[in-house]
Amino acid sequence: MEITRGGQFLVKETKCEDVFTPEDFSEEQIMMRDSVKEFVDKEIWPNKNRFEAKDYAFTEEMMRKAGEMGFLSVAVPEAYGGMGMGFVDTCLVCDYISGATGSFSTAFGAHTGIGTMPITLYGTEAQKQKYVPKLASGEWFGAYCLTEPGAGSDANSGKTKAVLSEDGTHYKITGQKMWISNAGFCSLFIVFARIEDDKNITGFIVENDPSNGITMNEEEHKLGIRASSTRQVFFADTKVPVENMLAGRGEGFKIAMNALNVGRIKLAAACLDAQRRVTSNAVNYANERVQFNTPIAQFGAIRYKLAEMATSAYAGESATYRAAKDIENRIKLREAEGTSHQEAELKGVEEFAIECSILKVAVSEDVQNCADEGIQIYGGMGFSEDTPMESAWRDARIARIYEGTNEINRMLSVGMLIKKAMKGHVDLLGPASKVQEELMGIPSFDTPDYSELFAEEKELIGKLKKAFLMVAGGAVQKYGMDLDAHQQLLMAAADMLIEIYMAESTLLRTEKMAKAQGEDKVKEQIAMAKLYLYKAVDIINQKGKESIISFAEGDEQRMMLMGLRRFTKYTNMPNIVGLRETITAKLVAENSYCF
């Protein structure tokens, strides 16, 4: 199997045999998934009201239980008391542990991700021996202090200071941090502060000792994730031994960015089971709720919503596990070459930073839409705290903000792709100039043979990639390195990029299933792949057009618009209502999300 590079999906055809899908989980992974589901169904889902009532102590109690079950240690190497499992396992646990409530999901994610991981990935041997086993077992909990009142998206602009003591044994940290998840019950903080007038911030491991100049505000009152402890934390000459610096001086920004890359794909995973649960609840309700002497699940307006909810969840799963396995393969490859686990994991995730940003944006927006439609299907009951929909909707809202806002991530995904092209890691310029030549040539009018499953859809994906290369290439030619200043164009290009990755991942997963099980066994999945692609084509058409008419004029504009029409054209249009009917019929019969 060929090991792929990040961003390469855009310029090379991926075979379905080369993607990992949830149908490929090993027996061990299925056992792990089932034990996590059992924990959530027994301990968390029945106690949703306690989370909504801001029972912070209960969140902490559940975190301890998760620690006893070993769920906090999945990604921690065995040498430090962890299970040392692969990257896919980490995403799998994160997926299924996060579906019941955003409060627990946030506590879990903040602790295992940005609370523990910076030490396992950047810590010295002594730091790892001292802290990681306690974090892996749940004896201690971690928190991450990056954001400040003046430093949100511009993370490197923080004002918190670290001053070296005269005897050179410790730093004194002074400053204010806000939105700190797990602050109320954590034992240690990863704190980012600036030494003197350094260009970049530096990371420190700071034990939570109130007698050492650490104070906190009361718990924040938030729209959602209500039982996730979120506080402002103040440091006043807090003494931190010099040996508690993480990595080197001025390397904090790098730590923060790499921790966020991992956080992004995990955040996408954390939105998946929420969608499955919301969809299942909506189907249950639609089957039970009778109006005009008919269960509302029989009405086309409701069936439309159910099909779209299920399709988004299926697409999110397909893309998330594809990227997770690509990252895992990359990590294993580096380890086989003799790289340390730390370095291999860092470089493996960094390689797929573009995909991590794509997933963060796509899945966080899908989970919000899913919960929103869930409320609508429940009607008036959906607006009531007595049903699980309104809390799902409130909890979903934060996912578009943390781990870098979706606006930042959109711009990053395209920006990183262009940087990779400049470095020669992904050849974008070659394919982009081929697209230019193709636009000059005469299109073929042969009727292709589309008898094989997805033959037309795969050809269309290839054309959508050309549409992106044409638009992004045109924008780069016009603005060069100043493209960063044209954020609206970057955002439109990002939407095209996102839809290509999501649609292709969904198609490849389904093709792989059809080859393994036979087309008749997966007709609903085939319908979902076709429905997702149809909508992706629409978005790419709209965003492409918006970009072209904003940066090109005259003949160039006319030619690019002609190209866009050519690249987004079906030979045989799918019957969209028919596809939705196929999907919903199965959902309604099974009375749950069953894919």
Coordinates of C-alpha atoms in Angstrom, one line a residue:
M1 CA 0.0 0.0 0.0
E2 CA 1.3 3.4 -0.9
I3 CA 1.8 5.8 1.9
T4 CA 0.3 9.1 1.0
R5 CA 1.3 12.7 1.9
G6 CA -0.9 15.4 3.3
G7 CA -2.8 17.4 0.7
Q8 CA -1.9 15.0 -2.0
F9 CA -5.5 13.8 -2.4
L10 CA -6.0 16.9 -4.5
V11 CA -3.6 15.9 -7.2
K12 CA -3.6 12.2 -7.3
E13 CA -6.4 9.6 -7.6
T14 CA -6.8 7.6 -4.4
K15 CA -7.9 3.9 -4.8
C16 CA -10.6 2.7 -2.5
E17 CA -8.3 -0.1 -1.4
D18 CA -6.0 2.5 0.0
V19 CA -8.4 4.2 2.4
F20 CA -9.2 2.9 5.9
T21 CA -12.9 2.9 6.8
P22 CA -14.9 2.1 10.0
E23 CA -15.8 -1.3 8.3
D24 CA -12.0 -2.1 8.7
F25 CA -12.0 -1.9 12.5
S26 CA -10.1 -4.9 14.0
E27 CA -11.7 -7.1 16.6
E28 CA -9.7 -5.3 19.3
Q29 CA -11.0 -1.9 18.0
I30 CA -14.6 -3.1 18.0
M31 CA -14.2 -4.4 21.6
M32 CA -12.7 -1.0 22.6
R33 CA -15.6 0.8 20.9
D34 CA -18.2 -1.3 22.6
S35 CA -16.7 -0.9 26.0
V36 CA -16.6 2.9 25.6
K37 CA -20.3 2.8 24.3
E38 CA -21.3 0.8 27.4
F39 CA -19.6 3.2 29.7
V40 CA -21.4 6.2 28.1
D41 CA -24.8 4.5 28.0
K42 CA -24.5 3.4 31.6
E43 CA -22.8 6.3 33.3
I44 CA -23.2 9.4 31.1
W45 CA -26.3 9.4 28.9
P46 CA -28.8 8.6 31.9
N47 CA -27.2 11.5 33.8
K48 CA -27.5 14.2 31.1
N49 CA -29.6 16.4 33.4
R50 CA -26.8 16.5 36.0
F51 CA -24.4 17.9 33.3
E52 CA -27.0 20.4 32.3
A53 CA -27.5 21.5 35.9
K54 CA -23.8 22.4 36.0
D55 CA -22.8 19.6 38.3
Y56 CA -19.0 20.1 38.0
A57 CA -18.2 17.6 40.7
F58 CA -20.1 14.9 38.7
T59 CA -18.0 15.7 35.6
E60 CA -14.9 15.2 37.7
E61 CA -16.2 11.9 39.1
M62 CA -17.0 10.6 35.6
M63 CA -13.4 11.6 34.5
R64 CA -12.0 9.5 37.4
K65 CA -14.2 6.6 36.3
A66 CA -12.9 7.0 32.7
G67 CA -9.4 7.0 34.1
E68 CA -10.1 3.7 36.0
M69 CA -11.4 2.2 32.8
G70 CA -8.1 3.1 31.0
F71 CA -9.9 5.5 28.6
L72 CA -7.6 8.4 29.5
S73 CA -4.4 6.5 28.6
V74 CA -5.2 5.2 25.1
A75 CA -2.7 7.5 23.4
V76 CA -0.1 7.5 26.2
P77 CA 3.0 5.3 25.5
E78 CA 3.3 2.1 27.6
A79 CA 6.5 3.4 29.2
Y80 CA 4.4 6.0 31.0
G81 CA 1.5 3.9 32.2
G82 CA -0.5 4.2 29.0
M83 CA -1.9 1.7 26.6
G84 CA 0.3 3.0 23.7
M85 CA -2.5 2.4 21.2
G86 CA -2.4 3.7 17.6
F87 CA -3.8 6.9 16.3
V88 CA -7.0 5.3 14.9
D89 CA -7.7 3.9 18.4
T90 CA -7.3 7.3 19.9
C91 CA -9.8 8.8 17.5
L92 CA -12.2 5.9 18.0
V93 CA -12.3 6.4 21.8
C94 CA -12.6 10.1 21.4
D95 CA -15.5 9.6 19.0
Y96 CA -17.6 7.2 21.1
I97 CA -16.9 8.8 24.5
S98 CA -18.1 12.3 23.2
G99 CA -21.6 11.6 21.9
A100 CA -23.7 12.0 25.0
T101 CA -22.8 15.4 26.3
G102 CA -20.4 18.2 25.3
S103 CA -19.6 18.8 29.0
F104 CA -17.9 15.5 29.4
S105 CA -16.5 15.5 25.9
T106 CA -14.8 18.8 26.5
A107 CA -13.3 17.7 29.9
F108 CA -12.1 14.5 28.2
G109 CA -10.7 16.2 25.2
A110 CA -8.9 19.0 27.1
H111 CA -7.3 16.5 29.5
T112 CA -6.2 13.7 27.1
G113 CA -5.4 16.1 24.2
I114 CA -4.0 19.5 25.1
G115 CA -3.5 18.7 28.8
T116 CA -1.5 15.5 28.5
M117 CA -0.2 15.4 25.0
P118 CA 2.2 18.4 25.1
I119 CA 4.1 16.6 27.8
T120 CA 4.2 13.2 26.0
L121 CA 5.2 14.9 22.7
Y122 CA 7.6 17.6 23.9
G123 CA 8.5 16.7 27.5
T124 CA 12.0 15.6 28.7
E125 CA 12.3 12.0 29.9
A126 CA 12.2 13.3 33.5
Q127 CA 9.1 15.4 32.9
K128 CA 7.3 12.4 31.3
Q129 CA 8.2 10.0 34.1
K130 CA 7.1 12.5 36.7
Y131 CA 3.7 13.7 35.2
V132 CA 2.4 11.4 32.5
P133 CA 1.6 8.3 34.6
K134 CA -0.6 10.4 36.9
L135 CA -2.4 12.0 34.0
A136 CA -2.9 8.7 32.2
S137 CA -4.5 7.1 35.2
G138 CA -6.8 10.0 36.1
E139 CA -5.1 10.5 39.4
W140 CA -4.3 14.0 38.1
F141 CA -6.1 16.1 35.5
G142 CA -4.5 18.5 33.1
A143 CA -5.5 21.9 31.6
Y144 CA -4.1 24.1 28.9
C145 CA -3.5 27.9 29.3
L146 CA -3.0 29.6 26.0
T147 CA -5.9 32.1 25.4
E148 CA -5.8 35.5 27.1
P149 CA -8.3 38.4 27.0
G150 CA -6.2 40.0 24.2
A151 CA -4.9 36.8 22.5
G152 CA -7.5 34.5 21.0
S153 CA -7.0 33.6 17.4
D154 CA -3.7 35.5 17.4
A155 CA -2.3 33.0 19.9
N156 CA 1.3 34.2 19.8
S157 CA 0.4 37.7 21.0
G158 CA -0.1 36.7 24.7
K159 CA 1.1 39.1 27.4
T160 CA 1.8 36.6 30.2
K161 CA 5.4 37.0 31.3
A162 CA 8.0 34.5 32.5
V163 CA 11.0 36.1 34.3
L164 CA 14.1 34.1 35.3
S165 CA 15.0 34.4 39.0
E166 CA 18.4 36.0 39.9
D167 CA 19.8 32.6 41.0
G168 CA 18.6 31.0 37.7
T169 CA 16.6 28.2 39.4
H170 CA 13.1 29.1 38.5
Y171 CA 10.9 31.4 36.4
K172 CA 8.2 33.7 37.8
I173 CA 5.1 33.6 35.7
T174 CA 2.6 36.5 35.8
G175 CA -0.5 37.0 33.7
Q176 CA -4.1 36.2 33.0
K177 CA -5.5 33.3 31.1
M178 CA -9.2 32.8 30.1
W179 CA -11.6 30.0 28.9
I180 CA -9.4 27.4 30.7
S181 CA -11.2 24.0 30.4
N182 CA -10.8 21.8 33.5
A183 CA -9.4 24.7 35.5
G184 CA -11.7 23.9 38.5
F185 CA -10.3 20.4 39.1
C186 CA -6.9 20.2 37.4
S187 CA -3.6 19.3 39.1
L188 CA -1.4 20.9 36.4
F189 CA -1.5 23.5 33.7
I190 CA 0.4 23.7 30.5
V191 CA 1.0 27.5 30.5
F192 CA 2.3 29.6 27.6
A193 CA 4.2 32.8 28.6
R194 CA 6.8 35.1 27.0
I195 CA 10.4 35.4 28.2
E196 CA 11.7 39.0 27.9
D197 CA 10.9 40.3 24.4
D198 CA 11.1 36.9 22.6
K199 CA 9.3 36.7 19.3
N200 CA 7.6 33.5 20.3
I201 CA 6.0 32.3 23.5
T202 CA 7.4 29.5 25.7
G203 CA 5.6 26.5 27.2
F204 CA 5.8 25.5 30.9
I205 CA 4.4 22.7 33.1
V206 CA 2.9 24.4 36.2
E207 CA 1.5 22.5 39.1
N208 CA -1.8 23.9 40.4
D209 CA -0.8 25.1 43.9
P210 CA -3.0 28.0 45.2
S211 CA -0.3 29.0 47.6
N212 CA 2.0 29.7 44.7
G213 CA 0.3 32.8 43.3
I214 CA -2.5 31.0 41.4
T215 CA -6.0 32.2 41.7
M216 CA -9.2 31.7 39.7
N217 CA -12.4 33.4 38.9
E218 CA -15.8 31.7 39.4
E219 CA -17.0 29.3 36.8
E220 CA -18.1 30.9 33.5
H221 CA -21.8 30.9 32.5
K222 CA -21.8 29.4 29.0
L223 CA -24.3 28.7 26.3
G224 CA -23.5 25.0 26.3
I225 CA -21.0 22.5 27.7
R226 CA -22.4 23.7 31.0
A227 CA -20.7 21.2 33.3
S228 CA -17.3 21.6 31.7
S229 CA -15.3 23.6 34.2
T230 CA -14.2 26.8 32.5
R231 CA -12.5 29.6 34.5
Q232 CA -10.1 32.5 34.2
V233 CA -6.8 31.7 35.8
F234 CA -4.4 34.3 37.2
F235 CA -0.7 33.9 37.9
A236 CA 1.1 36.3 40.2
D237 CA 4.8 35.6 40.4
T238 CA 4.1 31.9 40.3
K239 CA 7.4 30.1 40.7
V240 CA 8.1 27.4 38.1
P241 CA 11.4 25.4 38.3
V242 CA 13.5 25.9 35.2
E243 CA 13.4 22.1 34.5
N244 CA 9.6 22.6 33.9
M245 CA 10.1 24.4 30.7
L246 CA 8.5 22.4 27.8
A247 CA 10.8 22.0 24.9
G248 CA 13.1 25.0 24.3
R249 CA 12.8 28.7 24.9
G250 CA 10.5 30.3 22.3
E251 CA 9.1 27.0 21.2
G252 CA 5.8 27.4 22.8
F253 CA 4.0 28.7 19.7
K254 CA 5.2 25.5 17.8
I255 CA 3.9 23.3 20.7
A256 CA 0.5 25.2 20.7
M257 CA 0.1 24.9 16.9
N258 CA 1.0 21.2 16.8
A259 CA -1.2 20.4 19.8
L260 CA -4.1 22.1 17.9
N261 CA -3.5 20.0 14.8
V262 CA -4.1 16.8 16.8
G263 CA -6.9 18.5 18.6
R264 CA -8.6 19.3 15.3
I265 CA -9.0 15.8 14.0
K266 CA -10.0 14.7 17.5
L267 CA -12.6 17.4 17.6
A268 CA -14.0 16.1 14.4
A269 CA -14.1 12.6 15.9
A270 CA -15.8 14.0 19.0
C271 CA -18.7 15.3 16.8
L272 CA -19.4 12.0 15.2
D273 CA -21.3 10.0 17.8
A274 CA -23.2 13.1 18.7
Q275 CA -24.6 13.1 15.2
R276 CA -25.4 9.4 15.4
R277 CA -27.3 9.9 18.6
V278 CA -29.1 13.0 17.5
T279 CA -30.1 11.2 14.3
S280 CA -31.3 8.1 16.1
N281 CA -33.3 10.2 18.6
A282 CA -34.9 12.1 15.7
V283 CA -35.8 8.9 13.9
N284 CA -37.3 7.4 17.1
Y285 CA -39.4 10.5 17.7
A286 CA -40.5 10.8 14.0
N287 CA -41.7 7.1 14.2
E288 CA -43.7 7.7 17.4
R289 CA -45.1 11.1 16.8
V290 CA -48.5 10.9 15.0
Q291 CA -50.0 13.9 13.2
F292 CA -52.9 13.8 10.7
N293 CA -53.3 10.1 11.7
T294 CA -49.8 9.4 10.4
P295 CA -46.3 9.0 12.0
I296 CA -44.4 12.1 10.9
A297 CA -41.6 9.8 9.7
Q298 CA -43.9 9.2 6.7
F299 CA -43.9 12.8 5.6
G300 CA -41.5 13.9 2.9
A301 CA -40.5 17.1 4.7
I302 CA -39.3 15.1 7.7
R303 CA -37.7 12.3 5.5
Y304 CA -35.7 15.0 3.8
K305 CA -34.1 16.1 7.1
L306 CA -33.4 12.5 8.3
A307 CA -31.6 11.6 5.0
E308 CA -29.5 14.8 5.2
M309 CA -28.6 14.2 8.9
A310 CA -27.6 10.6 8.3
T311 CA -25.6 11.5 5.1
S312 CA -23.5 14.2 6.9
A313 CA -22.7 11.7 9.8
Y314 CA -21.7 9.1 7.3
A315 CA -19.5 11.5 5.4
G316 CA -17.9 12.8 8.6
E317 CA -17.1 9.2 9.7
S318 CA -15.7 8.3 6.3
A319 CA -13.3 11.3 6.1
T320 CA -12.2 11.3 9.8
Y321 CA -11.2 7.6 9.8
R322 CA -9.5 8.0 6.4
A323 CA -7.3 10.8 7.7
A324 CA -6.7 9.1 11.1
K325 CA -5.3 6.0 9.4
D326 CA -3.2 8.1 7.0
I327 CA -1.7 9.8 10.1
E328 CA -1.1 6.4 11.8
N329 CA 0.6 5.0 8.7
R330 CA 2.9 8.0 8.6
I331 CA 3.8 7.7 12.3
K332 CA 4.6 4.0 11.8
L333 CA 6.7 4.7 8.8
R334 CA 8.8 7.3 10.7
E335 CA 9.2 4.9 13.7
A336 CA 10.3 2.2 11.3
E337 CA 13.0 4.6 10.1
G338 CA 14.2 4.9 13.7
T339 CA 12.6 8.2 14.7
S340 CA 11.5 8.5 18.3
H341 CA 7.8 8.0 19.1
Q342 CA 7.5 11.7 20.0
E343 CA 9.0 13.0 16.8
A344 CA 7.1 10.4 14.7
E345 CA 3.8 11.4 16.1
L346 CA 4.5 15.1 15.8
K347 CA 5.6 14.8 12.2
G348 CA 2.9 12.4 11.3
V349 CA 0.1 14.7 12.4
E350 CA 1.9 17.8 11.0
E351 CA 2.0 16.1 7.6
F352 CA -1.8 16.0 7.6
A353 CA -2.5 19.4 9.1
I354 CA -4.5 20.3 6.0
E355 CA -6.8 17.4 6.4
C356 CA -7.1 18.1 10.2
S357 CA -8.3 21.6 9.5
I358 CA -10.7 20.4 6.8
L359 CA -12.3 17.9 9.2
K360 CA -12.5 20.3 12.0
V361 CA -14.5 22.7 9.9
A362 CA -16.7 20.2 8.1
V363 CA -17.7 18.0 11.0
S364 CA -18.3 20.8 13.5
E365 CA -20.7 22.5 11.0
D366 CA -22.4 19.2 10.3
V367 CA -23.1 18.5 14.0
Q368 CA -24.6 21.9 14.4
N369 CA -26.9 21.4 11.4
C370 CA -27.8 17.9 12.6
A371 CA -28.8 19.2 16.1
D372 CA -30.7 22.1 14.6
E373 CA -32.8 19.7 12.4
G374 CA -33.2 17.4 15.4
I375 CA -34.9 20.3 17.2
Q376 CA -37.1 20.9 14.2
I377 CA -38.2 17.3 13.9
Y378 CA -39.2 17.3 17.6
G379 CA -41.1 20.6 17.0
G380 CA -42.1 22.4 20.2
M381 CA -40.7 19.5 22.3
G382 CA -37.3 20.1 20.7
F383 CA -37.2 23.5 22.3
S384 CA -37.8 22.1 25.7
E385 CA -35.1 21.0 28.2
D386 CA -37.1 17.8 28.7
T387 CA -35.8 16.4 25.4
P388 CA -32.1 15.9 24.6
M389 CA -32.1 18.1 21.5
E390 CA -31.7 21.6 22.9
S391 CA -28.7 20.6 24.9
A392 CA -27.2 18.9 21.8
W393 CA -27.7 22.1 19.9
R394 CA -26.1 24.3 22.6
D395 CA -23.2 21.9 23.1
A396 CA -22.5 21.8 19.3
R397 CA -22.0 25.5 19.0
I398 CA -18.6 25.7 20.7
A399 CA -17.1 23.2 18.2
R400 CA -16.9 25.9 15.5
I401 CA -14.9 28.1 17.9
Y402 CA -12.4 26.2 19.8
E403 CA -9.2 24.5 18.4
G404 CA -9.0 27.6 16.1
T405 CA -12.2 29.1 14.8
N406 CA -13.6 27.7 11.5
E407 CA -12.6 30.9 9.8
I408 CA -9.0 30.5 10.9
N409 CA -9.1 26.8 9.9
R410 CA -10.5 27.6 6.5
M411 CA -7.7 30.0 5.7
L412 CA -5.1 27.7 7.2
S413 CA -6.2 24.7 5.0
V414 CA -5.6 26.6 1.8
G415 CA -2.6 28.6 3.1
M416 CA -0.9 25.3 4.2
L417 CA -1.6 23.7 0.8
I418 CA 0.0 26.6 -1.0
K419 CA 3.0 26.5 1.3
K420 CA 3.4 22.7 0.6
A421 CA 3.3 23.5 -3.1
M422 CA 6.0 26.1 -2.6
K423 CA 8.2 23.6 -0.8
G424 CA 7.6 21.0 -3.5
H425 CA 5.8 18.5 -1.1
V426 CA 2.7 18.6 -3.2
D427 CA 2.9 19.4 -6.9
L428 CA 0.1 21.9 -7.4
L429 CA 1.7 24.0 -10.1
G430 CA 2.0 21.2 -12.7
P431 CA -1.6 20.1 -12.4
A432 CA -2.8 23.7 -12.3
S433 CA -1.0 24.6 -15.6
K434 CA -2.4 21.4 -17.2
V435 CA -5.9 22.6 -16.3
Q436 CA -5.1 25.9 -18.0
E437 CA -4.1 24.0 -21.1
E438 CA -7.2 21.9 -21.0
L439 CA -9.4 25.0 -20.9
M440 CA -7.7 26.2 -24.2
G441 CA -8.4 22.8 -25.8
I442 CA -11.5 21.4 -27.3
P443 CA -13.5 19.3 -24.8
S444 CA -14.2 15.6 -25.7
F445 CA -17.8 14.9 -26.8
D446 CA -17.5 11.1 -26.5
T447 CA -20.1 9.4 -24.3
P448 CA -18.1 7.6 -21.7
D449 CA -18.9 4.1 -20.4
Y450 CA -20.4 4.6 -16.9
S451 CA -21.7 1.1 -16.4
E452 CA -19.4 0.4 -13.5
L453 CA -20.4 1.6 -10.0
F454 CA -19.4 5.2 -9.3
A455 CA -17.6 5.6 -12.7
E456 CA -19.3 8.9 -13.4
E457 CA -19.0 10.1 -9.8
K458 CA -15.2 9.4 -9.7
E459 CA -14.7 11.2 -12.9
L460 CA -16.7 14.1 -11.5
I461 CA -14.5 14.2 -8.4
G462 CA -11.5 14.4 -10.7
K463 CA -13.2 17.4 -12.4
L464 CA -14.0 19.1 -9.1
K465 CA -10.2 18.9 -8.3
K466 CA -9.6 20.7 -11.6
A467 CA -12.1 23.4 -10.7
F468 CA -10.3 24.0 -7.4
L469 CA -6.9 24.1 -9.1
M470 CA -8.2 26.5 -11.7
V471 CA -9.7 28.9 -9.1
A472 CA -6.9 28.6 -6.5
G473 CA -4.2 28.7 -9.3
G474 CA -5.8 31.8 -10.8
A475 CA -5.9 33.6 -7.4
V476 CA -2.3 32.7 -6.7
Q477 CA -1.2 33.9 -10.1
K478 CA -3.0 37.2 -9.6
Y479 CA -2.1 37.9 -5.9
G480 CA 1.0 35.8 -5.3
M481 CA 2.1 35.9 -1.7
D482 CA -0.4 38.7 -1.0
L483 CA -3.2 36.1 -1.3
D484 CA -3.3 36.1 2.6
A485 CA -4.8 39.5 2.4
H486 CA -7.8 38.3 0.4
Q487 CA -9.6 36.4 3.0
Q488 CA -12.9 36.0 1.3
L489 CA -11.2 34.3 -1.7
L490 CA -9.3 32.0 0.7
M491 CA -12.5 31.1 2.4
A492 CA -14.3 30.3 -0.8
A493 CA -11.3 28.2 -2.0
A494 CA -11.4 26.4 1.4
D495 CA -15.0 25.5 0.9
M496 CA -14.2 23.9 -2.4
L497 CA -11.3 22.0 -0.9
I498 CA -13.4 20.8 2.0
E499 CA -16.2 19.5 -0.2
I500 CA -13.7 17.6 -2.4
Y501 CA -12.1 15.8 0.5
M502 CA -15.4 14.9 2.2
A503 CA -17.1 13.8 -1.0
E504 CA -14.2 11.7 -2.2
S505 CA -13.8 10.1 1.3
T506 CA -17.5 9.1 1.3
L507 CA -17.3 7.7 -2.2
L508 CA -14.2 5.7 -1.6
R509 CA -15.6 4.2 1.6
T510 CA -18.8 3.2 -0.1
E511 CA -16.9 1.7 -3.1
K512 CA -14.8 -0.4 -0.8
M513 CA -17.9 -1.6 1.0
A514 CA -19.7 -2.4 -2.3
K515 CA -16.7 -4.4 -3.5
A516 CA -16.5 -6.4 -0.2
Q517 CA -20.3 -7.0 0.4
G518 CA -21.9 -6.5 -3.0
E519 CA -23.8 -3.4 -4.3
D520 CA -27.2 -4.7 -3.2
K521 CA -26.1 -4.9 0.4
V522 CA -25.0 -1.3 0.6
K523 CA -27.6 0.5 -1.6
E524 CA -28.3 3.1 1.2
Q525 CA -24.6 3.9 1.5
I526 CA -24.4 4.3 -2.3
A527 CA -27.4 6.7 -2.1
M528 CA -25.6 8.7 0.6
A529 CA -22.3 8.9 -1.4
K530 CA -24.3 10.1 -4.4
L531 CA -26.4 12.6 -2.4
Y532 CA -23.3 14.0 -0.7
L533 CA -21.5 14.5 -4.0
Y534 CA -24.4 16.2 -5.6
K535 CA -24.5 18.8 -2.8
A536 CA -20.7 19.2 -3.0
V537 CA -20.9 19.9 -6.7
D538 CA -23.4 22.7 -6.0
I539 CA -21.3 24.3 -3.3
I540 CA -18.1 24.1 -5.5
N541 CA -20.0 25.6 -8.4
Q542 CA -21.3 28.5 -6.2
K543 CA -18.0 29.2 -4.4
G544 CA -16.0 28.9 -7.6
K545 CA -18.2 31.3 -9.4
E546 CA -18.1 33.8 -6.5
S547 CA -14.3 33.7 -6.6
I548 CA -13.9 33.9 -10.4
I549 CA -16.2 36.9 -10.8
S550 CA -14.3 38.6 -7.9
F551 CA -10.7 38.3 -9.1
A552 CA -10.9 37.8 -12.9
E553 CA -12.4 40.0 -15.6
G554 CA -12.9 40.0 -19.4
D555 CA -11.8 37.0 -21.4
E556 CA -10.1 35.4 -18.5
Q557 CA -13.3 35.5 -16.5
R558 CA -15.4 34.1 -19.3
M559 CA -13.0 31.3 -19.9
M560 CA -12.8 30.3 -16.2
L561 CA -16.6 30.4 -15.9
M562 CA -16.8 28.2 -18.9
G563 CA -14.3 25.8 -17.3
L564 CA -16.2 25.8 -14.0
R565 CA -19.4 24.8 -15.9
R566 CA -17.5 22.0 -17.6
F567 CA -15.9 20.8 -14.4
T568 CA -19.2 20.7 -12.4
K569 CA -21.4 19.1 -15.1
Y570 CA -23.1 15.7 -14.7
T571 CA -23.8 13.6 -17.7
N572 CA -26.5 11.8 -15.8
M573 CA -28.2 13.7 -13.0
P574 CA -29.1 11.7 -9.9
N575 CA -32.7 11.6 -8.7
I576 CA -32.1 13.4 -5.4
V577 CA -35.5 12.8 -3.9
G578 CA -35.2 9.2 -4.8
L579 CA -31.8 9.0 -3.1
R580 CA -33.2 10.6 0.1
E581 CA -36.1 8.1 0.1
T582 CA -33.7 5.2 -0.1
I583 CA -31.7 6.4 2.9
T584 CA -34.7 7.4 5.0
A585 CA -36.6 4.1 4.3
K586 CA -33.7 2.2 6.0
L587 CA -33.4 4.7 8.9
V588 CA -37.1 4.5 9.6
A589 CA -37.2 0.7 9.3
E590 CA -34.2 0.3 11.7
N591 CA -35.5 3.1 14.0
S592 CA -31.9 4.4 14.4
Y593 CA -28.8 5.6 12.7
C594 CA -27.7 2.2 11.3
F595 CA -24.8 2.8 9.0

